[in-house]
PDB file of C-alpha atoms in Angstrom:
ATOM      1  CA  MET K  10       0.000   0.000   0.000  1.00  0.00           C
ATOM      2  CA  ASP K  11       1.289   3.455  -0.951  1.00  0.00           C
ATOM      3  CA  ARG K  12       1.620   5.488   2.257  1.00  0.00           C
ATOM      4  CA  ARG K  13       3.472   8.332   0.590  1.00  0.00           C
ATOM      5  CA  PRO K  14       2.466  11.683   2.143  1.00  0.00           C
ATOM      6  CA  VAL K  15       0.061  13.799   0.096  1.00  0.00           C
ATOM      7  CA  THR K  16       1.777  16.882  -1.317  1.00  0.00           C
ATOM      8  CA  LEU K  17       0.623  20.448  -1.816  1.00  0.00           C
ATOM      9  CA  GLU K  18       0.858  19.858  -5.561  1.00  0.00           C
ATOM     10  CA  GLU K  19      -1.655  17.004  -5.377  1.00  0.00           C
ATOM     11  CA  VAL K  20      -4.083  19.109  -3.349  1.00  0.00           C
ATOM     12  CA  ALA K  21      -3.676  21.931  -5.877  1.00  0.00           C
ATOM     13  CA  ARG K  22      -4.423  19.554  -8.779  1.00  0.00           C
ATOM     14  CA  ILE K  23      -7.591  18.235  -7.113  1.00  0.00           C
ATOM     15  CA  ALA K  24      -8.742  21.754  -6.238  1.00  0.00           C
ATOM     16  CA  GLY K  25      -7.844  23.169  -9.650  1.00  0.00           C
ATOM     17  CA  VAL K  26      -5.770  25.983  -8.157  1.00  0.00           C
ATOM     18  CA  SER K  27      -2.115  26.885  -7.879  1.00  0.00           C
ATOM     19  CA  ARG K  28       0.245  25.455  -5.285  1.00  0.00           C
ATOM     20  CA  ALA K  29       0.666  28.978  -3.908  1.00  0.00           C
ATOM     21  CA  THR K  30      -3.081  29.251  -3.283  1.00  0.00           C
ATOM     22  CA  VAL K  31      -3.116  25.966  -1.373  1.00  0.00           C
ATOM     23  CA  SER K  32      -0.139  27.151   0.671  1.00  0.00           C
ATOM     24  CA  ARG K  33      -1.930  30.378   1.553  1.00  0.00           C
ATOM     25  CA  VAL K  34      -5.024  28.468   2.724  1.00  0.00           C
ATOM     26  CA  VAL K  35      -2.947  26.000   4.766  1.00  0.00           C
ATOM     27  CA  ASN K  36      -1.087  28.865   6.408  1.00  0.00           C
ATOM     28  CA  GLY K  37      -4.322  30.621   7.325  1.00  0.00           C
ATOM     29  CA  VAL K  38      -3.908  33.693   5.129  1.00  0.00           C
ATOM     30  CA  ALA K  39      -7.210  35.511   5.558  1.00  0.00           C
ATOM     31  CA  THR K  40      -7.175  37.343   2.216  1.00  0.00           C
ATOM     32  CA  VAL K  41      -7.962  34.167   0.246  1.00  0.00           C
ATOM     33  CA  ASP K  42     -11.413  34.381  -1.376  1.00  0.00           C
ATOM     34  CA  ARG K  43     -13.995  32.552   0.763  1.00  0.00           C
ATOM     35  CA  GLU K  44     -15.277  30.310  -2.057  1.00  0.00           C
ATOM     36  CA  LEU K  45     -11.728  29.489  -3.146  1.00  0.00           C
ATOM     37  CA  ARG K  46     -10.829  28.637   0.444  1.00  0.00           C
ATOM     38  CA  GLN K  47     -13.776  26.231   0.645  1.00  0.00           C
ATOM     39  CA  VAL K  48     -12.688  24.481  -2.564  1.00  0.00           C
ATOM     40  CA  VAL K  49      -9.163  24.024  -1.192  1.00  0.00           C
ATOM     41  CA  GLU K  50     -10.452  22.838   2.195  1.00  0.00           C
ATOM     42  CA  LYS K  51     -12.609  20.236   0.422  1.00  0.00           C
ATOM     43  CA  ALA K  52      -9.577  19.033  -1.551  1.00  0.00           C
ATOM     44  CA  ILE K  53      -7.551  18.817   1.657  1.00  0.00           C
ATOM     45  CA  SER K  54     -10.276  16.696   3.233  1.00  0.00           C
ATOM     46  CA  THR K  55     -10.592  14.491   0.133  1.00  0.00           C
ATOM     47  CA  THR K  56      -6.876  13.798  -0.162  1.00  0.00           C
ATOM     48  CA  GLY K  57      -6.189  13.503   3.550  1.00  0.00           C
ATOM     49  CA  TYR K  58      -3.393  16.049   3.280  1.00  0.00           C
ATOM     50  CA  THR K  59      -1.675  16.802   6.611  1.00  0.00           C
ATOM     51  CA  PRO K  60       0.431  19.977   6.791  1.00  0.00           C
ATOM     52  CA  ASN K  61       3.985  19.666   8.066  1.00  0.00           C
ATOM     53  CA  ARG K  62       3.522  21.664  11.266  1.00  0.00           C
ATOM     54  CA  ALA K  63       7.231  21.852  12.049  1.00  0.00           C
ATOM     55  CA  ALA K  64       8.119  23.210   8.623  1.00  0.00           C
ATOM     56  CA  ARG K  65       5.209  25.616   8.619  1.00  0.00           C
ATOM     57  CA  SER K  66       6.046  26.987  12.062  1.00  0.00           C
ATOM     58  CA  LEU K  67       9.559  27.875  10.859  1.00  0.00           C
ATOM     59  CA  VAL K  68       8.020  29.966   8.076  1.00  0.00           C
ATOM     60  CA  THR K  69       5.103  31.491   9.964  1.00  0.00           C
ATOM     61  CA  ARG K  70       6.484  31.563  13.532  1.00  0.00           C
ATOM     62  CA  ARG K  71       3.179  30.065  14.624  1.00  0.00           C
ATOM     63  CA  ALA K  72       2.373  27.160  16.885  1.00  0.00           C
ATOM     64  CA  GLY K  73      -0.292  25.669  14.648  1.00  0.00           C
ATOM     65  CA  ALA K  74      -2.550  25.407  17.703  1.00  0.00           C
ATOM     66  CA  ILE K  75      -5.299  27.452  19.335  1.00  0.00           C
ATOM     67  CA  GLY K  76      -6.561  27.168  22.887  1.00  0.00           C
ATOM     68  CA  LEU K  77     -10.107  26.684  24.134  1.00  0.00           C
ATOM     69  CA  VAL K  78     -10.106  28.060  27.678  1.00  0.00           C
ATOM     70  CA  LEU K  79     -12.855  26.377  29.687  1.00  0.00           C
ATOM     71  CA  PRO K  80     -14.144  27.410  33.115  1.00  0.00           C
ATOM     72  CA  ASP K  81     -12.182  25.756  35.889  1.00  0.00           C
ATOM     73  CA  GLU K  82     -15.269  24.074  37.286  1.00  0.00           C
ATOM     74  CA  GLY K  83     -16.532  20.531  37.753  1.00  0.00           C
ATOM     75  CA  ARG K  84     -19.593  21.170  35.585  1.00  0.00           C
ATOM     76  CA  THR K  85     -17.480  21.380  32.414  1.00  0.00           C
ATOM     77  CA  VAL K  86     -17.465  17.594  32.056  1.00  0.00           C
ATOM     78  CA  HIS K  87     -21.244  17.279  32.490  1.00  0.00           C
ATOM     79  CA  ASP K  88     -22.480  20.258  30.475  1.00  0.00           C
ATOM     80  CA  PRO K  89     -23.110  19.337  26.792  1.00  0.00           C
ATOM     81  CA  TYR K  90     -22.537  22.961  25.771  1.00  0.00           C
ATOM     82  CA  PHE K  91     -18.769  22.533  25.856  1.00  0.00           C
ATOM     83  CA  GLY K  92     -18.812  19.433  23.665  1.00  0.00           C
ATOM     84  CA  ARG K  93     -20.943  21.310  21.133  1.00  0.00           C
ATOM     85  CA  VAL K  94     -18.373  24.117  21.060  1.00  0.00           C
ATOM     86  CA  VAL K  95     -15.595  21.640  20.287  1.00  0.00           C
ATOM     87  CA  SER K  96     -17.751  20.066  17.548  1.00  0.00           C
ATOM     88  CA  GLY K  97     -18.167  23.484  15.930  1.00  0.00           C
ATOM     89  CA  VAL K  98     -14.517  24.529  16.146  1.00  0.00           C
ATOM     90  CA  LEU K  99     -12.811  21.384  14.821  1.00  0.00           C
ATOM     91  CA  PRO K 100     -14.237  21.339  11.248  1.00  0.00           C
ATOM     92  CA  VAL K 101     -12.935  24.881  10.738  1.00  0.00           C
ATOM     93  CA  ILE K 102      -9.384  24.385  11.983  1.00  0.00           C
ATOM     94  CA  ARG K 103      -8.680  20.790  10.932  1.00  0.00           C
ATOM     95  CA  PRO K 104      -8.332  21.566   7.193  1.00  0.00           C
ATOM     96  CA  LEU K 105      -5.811  24.244   8.163  1.00  0.00           C
ATOM     97  CA  GLY K 106      -3.712  21.763  10.120  1.00  0.00           C
ATOM     98  CA  VAL K 107      -4.397  23.659  13.334  1.00  0.00           C
ATOM     99  CA  GLN K 108      -4.733  21.749  16.582  1.00  0.00           C
ATOM    100  CA  LEU K 109      -7.174  22.494  19.397  1.00  0.00           C
ATOM    101  CA  VAL K 110      -5.823  22.570  22.937  1.00  0.00           C
ATOM    102  CA  LEU K 111      -8.330  22.419  25.798  1.00  0.00           C
ATOM    103  CA  THR K 112      -7.244  24.114  28.987  1.00  0.00           C
ATOM    104  CA  THR K 113      -8.657  25.118  32.345  1.00  0.00           C
ATOM    105  CA  GLY K 114      -5.192  26.070  33.588  1.00  0.00           C
ATOM    106  CA  ASP K 115      -3.765  29.149  35.247  1.00  0.00           C
ATOM    107  CA  HIS K 116      -4.650  32.223  33.214  1.00  0.00           C
ATOM    108  CA  ARG K 117      -1.072  33.494  33.449  1.00  0.00           C
ATOM    109  CA  GLU K 118      -0.026  30.330  31.643  1.00  0.00           C
ATOM    110  CA  VAL K 119      -2.476  31.102  28.843  1.00  0.00           C
ATOM    111  CA  VAL K 120      -0.870  34.494  28.230  1.00  0.00           C
ATOM    112  CA  ASP K 121       2.616  32.956  28.367  1.00  0.00           C
ATOM    113  CA  ASP K 122       1.602  30.170  25.947  1.00  0.00           C
ATOM    114  CA  ILE K 123       0.674  32.745  23.309  1.00  0.00           C
ATOM    115  CA  ARG K 124       3.720  34.940  23.900  1.00  0.00           C
ATOM    116  CA  GLN K 125       6.023  31.895  23.706  1.00  0.00           C
ATOM    117  CA  HIS K 126       4.347  30.653  20.471  1.00  0.00           C
ATOM    118  CA  ARG K 127       2.910  27.542  22.100  1.00  0.00           C
ATOM    119  CA  LEU K 128      -0.551  28.798  21.158  1.00  0.00           C
ATOM    120  CA  ASP K 129      -1.508  31.213  18.391  1.00  0.00           C
ATOM    121  CA  GLY K 130      -4.587  32.527  20.190  1.00  0.00           C
ATOM    122  CA  VAL K 131      -7.500  31.476  22.384  1.00  0.00           C
ATOM    123  CA  ILE K 132     -11.270  31.214  22.533  1.00  0.00           C
ATOM    124  CA  LEU K 133     -12.525  32.089  26.012  1.00  0.00           C
ATOM    125  CA  ILE K 134     -15.605  30.317  27.359  1.00  0.00           C
ATOM    126  CA  HIS K 135     -17.755  31.585  30.209  1.00  0.00           C
ATOM    127  CA  THR K 136     -15.744  34.320  31.894  1.00  0.00           C
ATOM    128  CA  HIS K 137     -17.024  36.061  35.018  1.00  0.00           C
ATOM    129  CA  ALA K 138     -16.922  39.664  36.199  1.00  0.00           C
ATOM    130  CA  THR K 139     -13.689  39.293  38.178  1.00  0.00           C
ATOM    131  CA  ASP K 140     -11.833  37.268  35.541  1.00  0.00           C
ATOM    132  CA  PRO K 141      -8.644  39.209  34.638  1.00  0.00           C
ATOM    133  CA  LEU K 142      -7.783  37.160  31.538  1.00  0.00           C
ATOM    134  CA  PRO K 143      -9.819  39.024  28.874  1.00  0.00           C
ATOM    135  CA  ARG K 144      -8.309  42.355  29.910  1.00  0.00           C
ATOM    136  CA  GLN K 145      -4.796  40.876  30.072  1.00  0.00           C
ATOM    137  CA  LEU K 146      -5.076  39.511  26.543  1.00  0.00           C
ATOM    138  CA  ILE K 147      -6.448  42.794  25.202  1.00  0.00           C
ATOM    139  CA  GLU K 148      -3.708  44.857  26.840  1.00  0.00           C
ATOM    140  CA  ALA K 149      -1.052  42.506  25.425  1.00  0.00           C
ATOM    141  CA  ASN K 150      -2.690  42.709  21.966  1.00  0.00           C
ATOM    142  CA  LEU K 151      -2.918  38.898  21.786  1.00  0.00           C
ATOM    143  CA  PRO K 152      -5.458  37.075  19.562  1.00  0.00           C
ATOM    144  CA  VAL K 153      -8.629  36.256  21.493  1.00  0.00           C
ATOM    145  CA  VAL K 154     -12.313  35.665  20.805  1.00  0.00           C
ATOM    146  CA  LEU K 155     -14.885  35.574  23.602  1.00  0.00           C
ATOM    147  CA  ALA K 156     -17.797  33.112  23.473  1.00  0.00           C
ATOM    148  CA  ALA K 157     -20.334  35.635  24.806  1.00  0.00           C
ATOM    149  CA  ARG K 158     -20.936  39.321  25.293  1.00  0.00           C
ATOM    150  CA  PRO K 159     -18.288  40.529  27.768  1.00  0.00           C
ATOM    151  CA  VAL K 160     -19.422  41.083  31.337  1.00  0.00           C
ATOM    152  CA  ARG K 161     -18.094  44.631  31.223  1.00  0.00           C
ATOM    153  CA  PRO K 162     -17.631  46.801  28.124  1.00  0.00           C
ATOM    154  CA  MET K 163     -14.246  46.132  26.554  1.00  0.00           C
ATOM    155  CA  SER K 164     -12.614  46.125  23.141  1.00  0.00           C
ATOM    156  CA  ILE K 165     -12.812  42.388  22.389  1.00  0.00           C
ATOM    157  CA  THR K 166     -14.160  40.267  19.535  1.00  0.00           C
ATOM    158  CA  TYR K 167     -17.046  38.061  20.610  1.00  0.00           C
ATOM    159  CA  VAL K 168     -19.782  35.751  19.315  1.00  0.00           C
ATOM    160  CA  ASP K 169     -23.122  35.360  21.064  1.00  0.00           C
ATOM    161  CA  VAL K 170     -26.777  34.533  20.580  1.00  0.00           C
ATOM    162  CA  ASP K 171     -29.408  37.211  21.228  1.00  0.00           C
ATOM    163  CA  GLN K 172     -30.045  35.976  24.758  1.00  0.00           C
ATOM    164  CA  ALA K 173     -32.800  38.470  25.602  1.00  0.00           C
ATOM    165  CA  ALA K 174     -34.663  37.705  22.371  1.00  0.00           C
ATOM    166  CA  GLY K 175     -34.482  33.994  23.179  1.00  0.00           C
ATOM    167  CA  ALA K 176     -35.998  34.511  26.620  1.00  0.00           C
ATOM    168  CA  ALA K 177     -38.685  36.666  25.032  1.00  0.00           C
ATOM    169  CA  LEU K 178     -39.562  33.755  22.731  1.00  0.00           C
ATOM    170  CA  ALA K 179     -39.982  31.557  25.803  1.00  0.00           C
ATOM    171  CA  ALA K 180     -42.191  34.088  27.585  1.00  0.00           C
ATOM    172  CA  ASP K 181     -44.329  34.770  24.518  1.00  0.00           C
ATOM    173  CA  HIS K 182     -44.920  31.049  24.027  1.00  0.00           C
ATOM    174  CA  LEU K 183     -45.930  30.467  27.653  1.00  0.00           C
ATOM    175  CA  ILE K 184     -48.282  33.442  27.602  1.00  0.00           C
ATOM    176  CA  SER K 185     -49.826  32.486  24.247  1.00  0.00           C
ATOM    177  CA  SER K 186     -50.421  29.007  25.719  1.00  0.00           C
ATOM    178  CA  GLY K 187     -52.580  30.548  28.452  1.00  0.00           C
ATOM    179  CA  CYS K 188     -50.048  30.832  31.289  1.00  0.00           C
ATOM    180  CA  ARG K 189     -50.535  33.771  33.633  1.00  0.00           C
ATOM    181  CA  ARG K 190     -48.716  32.819  36.864  1.00  0.00           C
ATOM    182  CA  LEU K 191     -45.118  32.678  35.707  1.00  0.00           C
ATOM    183  CA  ALA K 192     -41.683  32.079  37.196  1.00  0.00           C
ATOM    184  CA  THR K 193     -38.145  31.666  35.948  1.00  0.00           C
ATOM    185  CA  ILE K 194     -35.078  29.788  37.127  1.00  0.00           C
ATOM    186  CA  THR K 195     -32.241  32.022  35.955  1.00  0.00           C
ATOM    187  CA  GLY K 196     -28.612  31.362  35.183  1.00  0.00           C
ATOM    188  CA  PRO K 197     -25.929  32.925  37.409  1.00  0.00           C
ATOM    189  CA  LEU K 198     -26.776  36.611  37.524  1.00  0.00           C
ATOM    190  CA  GLU K 199     -23.133  37.699  37.453  1.00  0.00           C
ATOM    191  CA  THR K 200     -22.943  36.375  33.864  1.00  0.00           C
ATOM    192  CA  PRO K 201     -24.227  38.186  30.754  1.00  0.00           C
ATOM    193  CA  ALA K 202     -26.273  35.134  29.740  1.00  0.00           C
ATOM    194  CA  GLY K 203     -27.952  35.010  33.147  1.00  0.00           C
ATOM    195  CA  GLN K 204     -28.651  38.741  33.090  1.00  0.00           C
ATOM    196  CA  ASP K 205     -29.885  38.916  29.494  1.00  0.00           C
ATOM    197  CA  ARG K 206     -32.174  35.886  29.706  1.00  0.00           C
ATOM    198  CA  LEU K 207     -33.791  37.292  32.841  1.00  0.00           C
ATOM    199  CA  ARG K 208     -34.169  40.741  31.279  1.00  0.00           C
ATOM    200  CA  GLY K 209     -35.773  39.361  28.117  1.00  0.00           C
ATOM    201  CA  PHE K 210     -38.228  37.279  30.141  1.00  0.00           C
ATOM    202  CA  LEU K 211     -39.238  40.094  32.514  1.00  0.00           C
ATOM    203  CA  ASP K 212     -39.552  42.693  29.746  1.00  0.00           C
ATOM    204  CA  THR K 213     -41.917  40.412  27.862  1.00  0.00           C
ATOM    205  CA  THR K 214     -44.158  39.644  30.832  1.00  0.00           C
ATOM    206  CA  THR K 215     -44.331  43.370  31.580  1.00  0.00           C
ATOM    207  CA  ARG K 216     -45.260  44.101  27.978  1.00  0.00           C
ATOM    208  CA  HIS K 217     -48.168  41.652  28.307  1.00  0.00           C
ATOM    209  CA  GLY K 218     -49.325  43.330  31.524  1.00  0.00           C
ATOM    210  CA  LEU K 219     -48.733  40.308  33.750  1.00  0.00           C
ATOM    211  CA  PRO K 220     -47.711  40.381  37.416  1.00  0.00           C
ATOM    212  CA  GLU K 221     -43.977  40.239  38.002  1.00  0.00           C
ATOM    213  CA  PRO K 222     -42.865  36.599  37.769  1.00  0.00           C
ATOM    214  CA  LEU K 223     -41.140  34.785  40.606  1.00  0.00           C
ATOM    215  CA  VAL K 224     -37.374  34.705  40.101  1.00  0.00           C
ATOM    216  CA  VAL K 225     -35.063  32.041  41.554  1.00  0.00           C
ATOM    217  CA  GLU K 226     -31.378  32.091  40.667  1.00  0.00           C
ATOM    218  CA  GLY K 227     -29.728  28.912  39.407  1.00  0.00           C
ATOM    219  CA  ASP K 228     -26.228  28.076  38.221  1.00  0.00           C
ATOM    220  CA  PHE K 229     -26.713  26.336  34.829  1.00  0.00           C
ATOM    221  CA  SER K 230     -26.245  22.900  36.461  1.00  0.00           C
ATOM    222  CA  ARG K 231     -28.659  20.002  36.948  1.00  0.00           C
ATOM    223  CA  GLU K 232     -28.228  20.267  40.719  1.00  0.00           C
ATOM    224  CA  GLY K 233     -28.848  24.003  40.621  1.00  0.00           C
ATOM    225  CA  GLY K 234     -32.077  23.475  38.709  1.00  0.00           C
ATOM    226  CA  ALA K 235     -33.277  20.936  41.257  1.00  0.00           C
ATOM    227  CA  GLU K 236     -32.494  23.219  44.200  1.00  0.00           C
ATOM    228  CA  ALA K 237     -34.234  26.195  42.562  1.00  0.00           C
ATOM    229  CA  ALA K 238     -37.333  24.126  41.752  1.00  0.00           C
ATOM    230  CA  ARG K 239     -37.802  23.295  45.454  1.00  0.00           C
ATOM    231  CA  HIS K 240     -38.616  26.978  46.037  1.00  0.00           C
ATOM    232  CA  LEU K 241     -41.394  26.901  43.422  1.00  0.00           C
ATOM    233  CA  THR K 242     -43.415  23.767  44.169  1.00  0.00           C
ATOM    234  CA  ASP K 243     -46.069  25.584  46.280  1.00  0.00           C
ATOM    235  CA  ALA K 244     -46.179  28.823  44.296  1.00  0.00           C
ATOM    236  CA  GLY K 245     -49.303  28.043  42.264  1.00  0.00           C
ATOM    237  CA  LEU K 246     -47.518  28.464  38.942  1.00  0.00           C
ATOM    238  CA  ASP K 247     -48.816  27.534  35.515  1.00  0.00           C
ATOM    239  CA  GLY K 248     -45.722  28.554  33.471  1.00  0.00           C
ATOM    240  CA  LEU K 249     -41.966  28.230  34.071  1.00  0.00           C
ATOM    241  CA  PHE K 250     -38.969  29.369  32.031  1.00  0.00           C
ATOM    242  CA  VAL K 251     -35.787  27.515  32.969  1.00  0.00           C
ATOM    243  CA  ALA K 252     -32.748  29.326  31.586  1.00  0.00           C
ATOM    244  CA  SER K 253     -30.908  26.142  30.546  1.00  0.00           C
ATOM    245  CA  ASP K 254     -31.969  22.651  29.496  1.00  0.00           C
ATOM    246  CA  LEU K 255     -29.525  21.115  31.953  1.00  0.00           C
ATOM    247  CA  MET K 256     -31.194  22.935  34.852  1.00  0.00           C
ATOM    248  CA  ALA K 257     -34.566  21.760  33.548  1.00  0.00           C
ATOM    249  CA  THR K 258     -33.484  18.114  33.821  1.00  0.00           C
ATOM    250  CA  GLY K 259     -32.926  18.768  37.526  1.00  0.00           C
ATOM    251  CA  ALA K 260     -36.094  20.804  38.012  1.00  0.00           C
ATOM    252  CA  LEU K 261     -38.651  18.526  36.329  1.00  0.00           C
ATOM    253  CA  PRO K 262     -38.344  15.552  38.726  1.00  0.00           C
ATOM    254  CA  ILE K 263     -38.738  17.893  41.716  1.00  0.00           C
ATOM    255  CA  LEU K 264     -41.877  19.412  40.211  1.00  0.00           C
ATOM    256  CA  ARG K 265     -43.272  15.982  39.346  1.00  0.00           C
ATOM    257  CA  ASN K 266     -42.620  14.667  42.858  1.00  0.00           C
ATOM    258  CA  ALA K 267     -44.567  17.664  44.206  1.00  0.00           C
ATOM    259  CA  GLY K 268     -47.601  16.500  42.228  1.00  0.00           C
ATOM    260  CA  LEU K 269     -47.297  18.961  39.339  1.00  0.00           C
ATOM    261  CA  ARG K 270     -48.015  17.475  35.927  1.00  0.00           C
ATOM    262  CA  VAL K 271     -46.084  18.876  32.974  1.00  0.00           C
ATOM    263  CA  PRO K 272     -47.584  20.267  30.781  1.00  0.00           C
ATOM    264  CA  GLU K 273     -51.115  19.779  32.159  1.00  0.00           C
ATOM    265  CA  ASP K 274     -50.596  21.764  35.393  1.00  0.00           C
ATOM    266  CA  LEU K 275     -47.353  23.563  34.570  1.00  0.00           C
ATOM    267  CA  LYS K 276     -45.864  24.365  31.178  1.00  0.00           C
ATOM    268  CA  VAL K 277     -42.067  24.491  31.052  1.00  0.00           C
ATOM    269  CA  VAL K 278     -39.706  26.023  28.482  1.00  0.00           C
ATOM    270  CA  GLY K 279     -35.921  25.618  28.566  1.00  0.00           C
ATOM    271  CA  PHE K 280     -32.981  27.232  26.780  1.00  0.00           C
ATOM    272  CA  ASP K 281     -30.189  25.781  24.584  1.00  0.00           C
ATOM    273  CA  ASP K 282     -31.789  22.882  22.641  1.00  0.00           C
ATOM    274  CA  SER K 283     -29.051  20.549  23.840  1.00  0.00           C
ATOM    275  CA  SER K 284     -29.236  16.783  24.377  1.00  0.00           C
ATOM    276  CA  PRO K 285     -30.876  17.112  27.829  1.00  0.00           C
ATOM    277  CA  ALA K 286     -33.912  18.688  26.124  1.00  0.00           C
ATOM    278  CA  VAL K 287     -34.817  15.400  24.431  1.00  0.00           C
ATOM    279  CA  GLU K 288     -33.840  13.339  27.493  1.00  0.00           C
ATOM    280  CA  CYS K 289     -36.305  15.197  29.713  1.00  0.00           C
ATOM    281  CA  ASP K 290     -39.609  13.635  30.740  1.00  0.00           C
ATOM    282  CA  PRO K 291     -41.538  15.008  28.947  1.00  0.00           C
ATOM    283  CA  PRO K 292     -39.245  16.213  26.105  1.00  0.00           C
ATOM    284  CA  LEU K 293     -38.572  19.898  26.569  1.00  0.00           C
ATOM    285  CA  THR K 294     -39.836  22.813  24.531  1.00  0.00           C
ATOM    286  CA  THR K 295     -36.778  25.034  24.410  1.00  0.00           C
ATOM    287  CA  VAL K 296     -35.028  28.014  22.863  1.00  0.00           C
ATOM    288  CA  ARG K 297     -32.341  26.904  20.436  1.00  0.00           C
ATOM    289  CA  GLN K 298     -29.003  28.653  20.298  1.00  0.00           C
ATOM    290  CA  PRO K 299     -26.951  27.348  17.332  1.00  0.00           C
ATOM    291  CA  VAL K 300     -23.856  26.551  19.396  1.00  0.00           C
ATOM    292  CA  GLU K 301     -22.007  24.633  16.680  1.00  0.00           C
ATOM    293  CA  ASP K 302     -22.465  27.471  14.175  1.00  0.00           C
ATOM    294  CA  MET K 303     -21.455  30.017  16.798  1.00  0.00           C
ATOM    295  CA  ALA K 304     -18.326  28.028  17.663  1.00  0.00           C
ATOM    296  CA  ALA K 305     -17.381  27.730  13.992  1.00  0.00           C
ATOM    297  CA  GLU K 306     -17.652  31.502  13.684  1.00  0.00           C
ATOM    298  CA  MET K 307     -15.451  31.942  16.776  1.00  0.00           C
ATOM    299  CA  ALA K 308     -12.811  29.739  15.146  1.00  0.00           C
ATOM    300  CA  ARG K 309     -12.957  31.660  11.854  1.00  0.00           C
ATOM    301  CA  LEU K 310     -12.657  35.000  13.637  1.00  0.00           C
ATOM    302  CA  LEU K 311      -9.714  33.771  15.704  1.00  0.00           C
ATOM    303  CA  VAL K 312      -7.848  32.366  12.697  1.00  0.00           C
ATOM    304  CA  ASP K 313      -8.384  35.684  10.923  1.00  0.00           C
ATOM    305  CA  ARG K 314      -7.181  37.588  13.986  1.00  0.00           C
ATOM    306  CA  VAL K 315      -4.028  35.471  14.192  1.00  0.00           C
ATOM    307  CA  ASP K 316      -3.302  36.342  10.564  1.00  0.00           C
ATOM    308  CA  ARG K 317      -4.246  40.013  10.957  1.00  0.00           C
ATOM    309  CA  PRO K 318      -3.509  41.124  14.540  1.00  0.00           C
ATOM    310  CA  ASP K 319      -4.518  44.718  13.825  1.00  0.00           C
ATOM    311  CA  ARG K 320      -7.957  43.747  12.543  1.00  0.00           C
ATOM    312  CA  PRO K 321     -10.663  45.823  14.314  1.00  0.00           C
ATOM    313  CA  VAL K 322     -12.639  44.011  16.970  1.00  0.00           C
ATOM    314  CA  SER K 323     -16.068  42.798  15.913  1.00  0.00           C
ATOM    315  CA  SER K 324     -19.103  40.970  17.235  1.00  0.00           C
ATOM    316  CA  VAL K 325     -21.420  38.416  15.650  1.00  0.00           C
ATOM    317  CA  VAL K 326     -24.816  37.814  17.261  1.00  0.00           C
ATOM    318  CA  PHE K 327     -26.924  34.848  16.129  1.00  0.00           C
ATOM    319  CA  ALA K 328     -30.722  34.705  16.237  1.00  0.00           C
ATOM    320  CA  PRO K 329     -32.436  32.170  18.536  1.00  0.00           C
ATOM    321  CA  THR K 330     -35.418  30.008  17.545  1.00  0.00           C
ATOM    322  CA  LEU K 331     -38.086  28.168  19.526  1.00  0.00           C
ATOM    323  CA  VAL K 332     -38.225  24.360  19.298  1.00  0.00           C
ATOM    324  CA  LEU K 333     -41.634  22.952  20.271  1.00  0.00           C
ATOM    325  CA  ARG K 334     -41.822  19.641  22.134  1.00  0.00           C
ATOM    326  CA  GLU K 335     -44.174  18.219  24.777  1.00  0.00           C
ATOM    327  CA  SER K 336     -43.453  20.274  27.915  1.00  0.00           C
ATOM    328  CA  ALA K 337     -45.249  23.430  26.741  1.00  0.00           C
TER     329      ALA K 337
END
């Protein structure tokens, strides 16, 4: 069997372009036409071409790797959101021969890894108000993309879903289904997602002239959803917005054990449209955020920023949609 490495020339022949064009795509040059880049990436995938990272790094002074900085918390392993991010990033960077490095390490190490060319840049997931890393990366002019609106205003590229609009979809659906005694289990209120989902929900109930809903803070975990639901079992509710599907999987058994039937007595809407939404009993009506598409956009923006460090910061905000299932 011929195990000879695939060459740039072979990729160029399959793609119908010059060797120089293939080289520019492999090296992440952002000025390559988008359609031409896609043709080359398809040829790379078809041929199984693997860039010589050592040779390329000598030319580009790049590591050929980007970091995905995860929250240093136990919930990372159990939350399907993070796996969906990885699934969105990999198809973008693999054809470029770029590796993905997952880290929850010391933030000072992250800065050093970029400065020492061990990483070319990072995607930051789920930062909090006191997290110094975004500001450190900005001040050092290092390539970074944030996976959400920043907690505080800062000059940083980010990708997000319209969180408030998503919560408004949930509220509108509950109200149109006849619910009038509403509550919400929020995400952590020190995070933009927690704040925006609560704001969108409350603004919508106010617009419909309803009494102010009950608000119980959660933490985006199954256990947090269960604990929050215990405060709502005797509240006489007929509609509940849970600000993440994972929290809903914790909340629903508590509500059921209290004698509340979903959706007959209480209609429930979640947020994310992740795997827990279909594992719920009953399957969960939820707000979909297109995490894989968002993650792919984060990867594209970061690769472009590595190639063009002086590129102006930008933001991309995706639109949410409502996915109807049996809980509401």
